[in-house]
Coordinates of C-alpha atoms and ligand atoms in Angstrom, one line a residue:
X1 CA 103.6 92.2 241.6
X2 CA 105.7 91.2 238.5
X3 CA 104.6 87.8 238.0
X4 CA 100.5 88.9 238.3
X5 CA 101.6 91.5 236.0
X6 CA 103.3 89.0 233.8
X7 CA 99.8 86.6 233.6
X8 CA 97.1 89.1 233.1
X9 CA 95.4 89.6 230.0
X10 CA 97.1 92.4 228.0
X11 CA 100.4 91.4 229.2
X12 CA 99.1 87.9 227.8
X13 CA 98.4 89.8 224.2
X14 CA 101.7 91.4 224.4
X15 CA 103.8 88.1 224.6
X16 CA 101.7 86.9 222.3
X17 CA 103.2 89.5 219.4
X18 CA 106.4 88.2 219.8
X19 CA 105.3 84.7 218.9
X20 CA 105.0 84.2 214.9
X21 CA 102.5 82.2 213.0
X22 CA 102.5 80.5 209.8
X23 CA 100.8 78.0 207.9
X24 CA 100.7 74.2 207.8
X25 CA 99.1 71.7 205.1
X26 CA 98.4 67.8 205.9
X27 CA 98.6 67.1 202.2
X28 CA 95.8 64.6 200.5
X29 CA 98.6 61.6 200.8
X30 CA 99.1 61.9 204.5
X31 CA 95.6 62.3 205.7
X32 CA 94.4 59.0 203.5
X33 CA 97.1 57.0 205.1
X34 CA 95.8 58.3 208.6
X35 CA 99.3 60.3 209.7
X36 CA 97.1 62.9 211.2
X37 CA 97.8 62.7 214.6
X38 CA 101.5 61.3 213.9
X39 CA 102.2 65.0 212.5
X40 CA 100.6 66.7 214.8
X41 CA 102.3 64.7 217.7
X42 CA 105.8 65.6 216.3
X43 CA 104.2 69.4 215.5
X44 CA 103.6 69.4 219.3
X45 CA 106.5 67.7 220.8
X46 CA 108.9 70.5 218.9
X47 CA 107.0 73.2 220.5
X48 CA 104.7 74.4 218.6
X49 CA 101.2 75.4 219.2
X50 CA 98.2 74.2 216.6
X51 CA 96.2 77.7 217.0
X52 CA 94.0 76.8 214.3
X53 CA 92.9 73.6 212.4
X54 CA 90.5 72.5 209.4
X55 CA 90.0 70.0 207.0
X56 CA 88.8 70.5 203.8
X57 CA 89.4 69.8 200.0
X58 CA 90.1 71.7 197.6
X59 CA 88.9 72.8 194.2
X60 CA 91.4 73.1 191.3
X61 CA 90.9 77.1 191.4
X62 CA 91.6 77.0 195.2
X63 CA 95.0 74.5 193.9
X64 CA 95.8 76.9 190.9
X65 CA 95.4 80.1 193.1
X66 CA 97.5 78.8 196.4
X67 CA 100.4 77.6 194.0
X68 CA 100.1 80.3 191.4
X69 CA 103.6 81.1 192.1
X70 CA 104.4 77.7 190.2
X71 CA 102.3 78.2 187.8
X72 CA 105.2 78.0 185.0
X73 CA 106.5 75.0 186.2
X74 CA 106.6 71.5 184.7
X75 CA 105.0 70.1 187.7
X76 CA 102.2 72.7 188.1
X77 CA 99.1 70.3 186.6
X78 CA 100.0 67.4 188.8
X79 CA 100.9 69.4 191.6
X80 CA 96.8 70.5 191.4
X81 CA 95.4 67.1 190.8
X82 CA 97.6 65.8 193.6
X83 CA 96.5 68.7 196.1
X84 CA 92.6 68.0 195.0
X85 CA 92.6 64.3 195.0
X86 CA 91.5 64.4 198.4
X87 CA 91.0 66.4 201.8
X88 CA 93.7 68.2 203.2
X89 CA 94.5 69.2 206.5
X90 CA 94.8 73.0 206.9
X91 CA 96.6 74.6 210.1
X92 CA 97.8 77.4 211.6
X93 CA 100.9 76.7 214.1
X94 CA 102.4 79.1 216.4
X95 CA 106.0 79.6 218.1
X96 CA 109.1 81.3 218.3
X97 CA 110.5 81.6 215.0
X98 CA 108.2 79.1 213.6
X99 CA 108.2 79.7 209.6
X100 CA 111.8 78.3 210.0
X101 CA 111.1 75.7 213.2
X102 CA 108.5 73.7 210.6
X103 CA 110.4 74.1 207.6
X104 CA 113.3 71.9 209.7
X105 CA 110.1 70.2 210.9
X106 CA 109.0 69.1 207.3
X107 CA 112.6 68.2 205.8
X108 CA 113.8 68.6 202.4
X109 CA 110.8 68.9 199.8
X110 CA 112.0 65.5 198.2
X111 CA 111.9 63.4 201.4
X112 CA 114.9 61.4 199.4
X113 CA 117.0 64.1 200.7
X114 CA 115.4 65.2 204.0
X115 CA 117.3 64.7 207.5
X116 CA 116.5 61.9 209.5
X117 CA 113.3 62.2 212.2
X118 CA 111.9 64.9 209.8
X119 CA 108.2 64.8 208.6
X120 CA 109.0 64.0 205.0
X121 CA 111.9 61.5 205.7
X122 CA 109.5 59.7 207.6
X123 CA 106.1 59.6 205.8
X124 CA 106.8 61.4 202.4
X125 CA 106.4 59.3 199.5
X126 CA 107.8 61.0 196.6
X127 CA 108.8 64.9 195.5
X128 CA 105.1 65.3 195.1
X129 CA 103.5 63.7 198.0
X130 CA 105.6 64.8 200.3
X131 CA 102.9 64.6 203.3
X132 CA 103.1 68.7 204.3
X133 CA 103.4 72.1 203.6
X134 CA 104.8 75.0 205.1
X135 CA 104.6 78.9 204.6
X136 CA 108.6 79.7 203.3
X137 CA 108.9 83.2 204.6
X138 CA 107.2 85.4 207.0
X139 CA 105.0 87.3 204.5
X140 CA 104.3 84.5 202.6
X141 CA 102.8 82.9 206.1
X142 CA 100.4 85.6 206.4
X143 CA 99.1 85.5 202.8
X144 CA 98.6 81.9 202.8
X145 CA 97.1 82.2 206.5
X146 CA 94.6 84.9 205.2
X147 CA 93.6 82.2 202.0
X148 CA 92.8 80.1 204.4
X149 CA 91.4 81.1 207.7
X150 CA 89.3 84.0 209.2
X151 CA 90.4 85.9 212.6
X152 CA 88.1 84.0 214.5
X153 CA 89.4 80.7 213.2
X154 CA 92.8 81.6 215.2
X155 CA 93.3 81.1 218.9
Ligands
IDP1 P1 108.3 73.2 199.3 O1 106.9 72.5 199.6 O2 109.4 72.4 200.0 O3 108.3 74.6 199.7 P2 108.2 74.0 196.5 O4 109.4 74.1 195.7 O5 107.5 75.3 197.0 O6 108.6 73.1 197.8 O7 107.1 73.1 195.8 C1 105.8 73.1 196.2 C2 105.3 71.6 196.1 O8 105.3 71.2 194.7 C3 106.2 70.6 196.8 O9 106.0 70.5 198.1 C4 105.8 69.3 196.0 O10 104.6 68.8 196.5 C5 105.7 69.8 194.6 N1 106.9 69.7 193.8 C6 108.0 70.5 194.0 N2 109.0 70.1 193.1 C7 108.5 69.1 192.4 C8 109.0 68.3 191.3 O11 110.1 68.5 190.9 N3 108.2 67.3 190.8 C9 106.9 67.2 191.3 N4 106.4 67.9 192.3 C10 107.1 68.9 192.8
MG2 MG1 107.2 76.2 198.8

């Protein structure tokens, strides 16, 4: 009786609360060289789940707003061209522990110093274009997933 307990649908909901979210960018240098499915192949093969999924591009107000926390920084113009130059890939990935899980995923944010078999060691260009982004914190996952997707944009 356990186990049919275990699959029905509330139980289903239940599990499903233990299991955290956050969010994933395809950045403009990635997706023009085609890395797509490459990232979402590693994405999948470390256990994650891609519960939602978009492109789109965005205008510098959407740029300015997303990375407003940088706002003082030297970098902050370029940063904006670079995310608006072209589309971007936006997603929502889901898994134990998973802000963390895809930040080891992703590598350092220069991929000069990320670990071996990570995203940016393996298709980042430079600090900038560094191929992906990932929500840093918990909270910070659930603003940025809010920016970007509605409730029924998530399965
Ligand atoms: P993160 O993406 O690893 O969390 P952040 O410090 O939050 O790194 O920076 C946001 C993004 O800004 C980086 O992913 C990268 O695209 C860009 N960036 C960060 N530091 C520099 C820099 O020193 N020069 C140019 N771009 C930078
Ligand atoms: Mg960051």
């Amino acid at each position: 009786m356990t186990s049919i307990c275990l699959l029905n649908g509330n139980s289903f909901k239940l599990w499903r609360n233990f299991m955290d979210l956050t969010l994933s960018i395809i950045k403009p240098d990635a997706v023009k060289r085609s890395l797509i499915g490459s990232i979402n192949s590693l994405i999948e093969k470390n256990n994650m789940k891609i519960v939602g999924q978009k492109m789109l591009k965005l205008s510098i107000e959407d740029a300015q707003n997303f990375y407003s926390v940088h706002k003082d920084r030297a970098f902050f113009d370029d940063l904006c061209n670079y995310m608006t130059s072209g589309p971007i890939v936006v997603q929502v990935l889901q898994g134990k522990s998973v802000v963390t899980k895809y930040r080891e995923l992703m590598g350092s944010t220069n991929p000069e110093n990320a670990e071996e078999n990570t995203i940016r060691k393996l298709y980042g260009v430079s600090v900038e274009e560094n191929s992906v982004h990932g929500s840093d914190s918990k909270e910070n996952a659930k603003i940025e997933i809010d920016f970007f997707f509605s409730k029924r944009e998530i399965f």
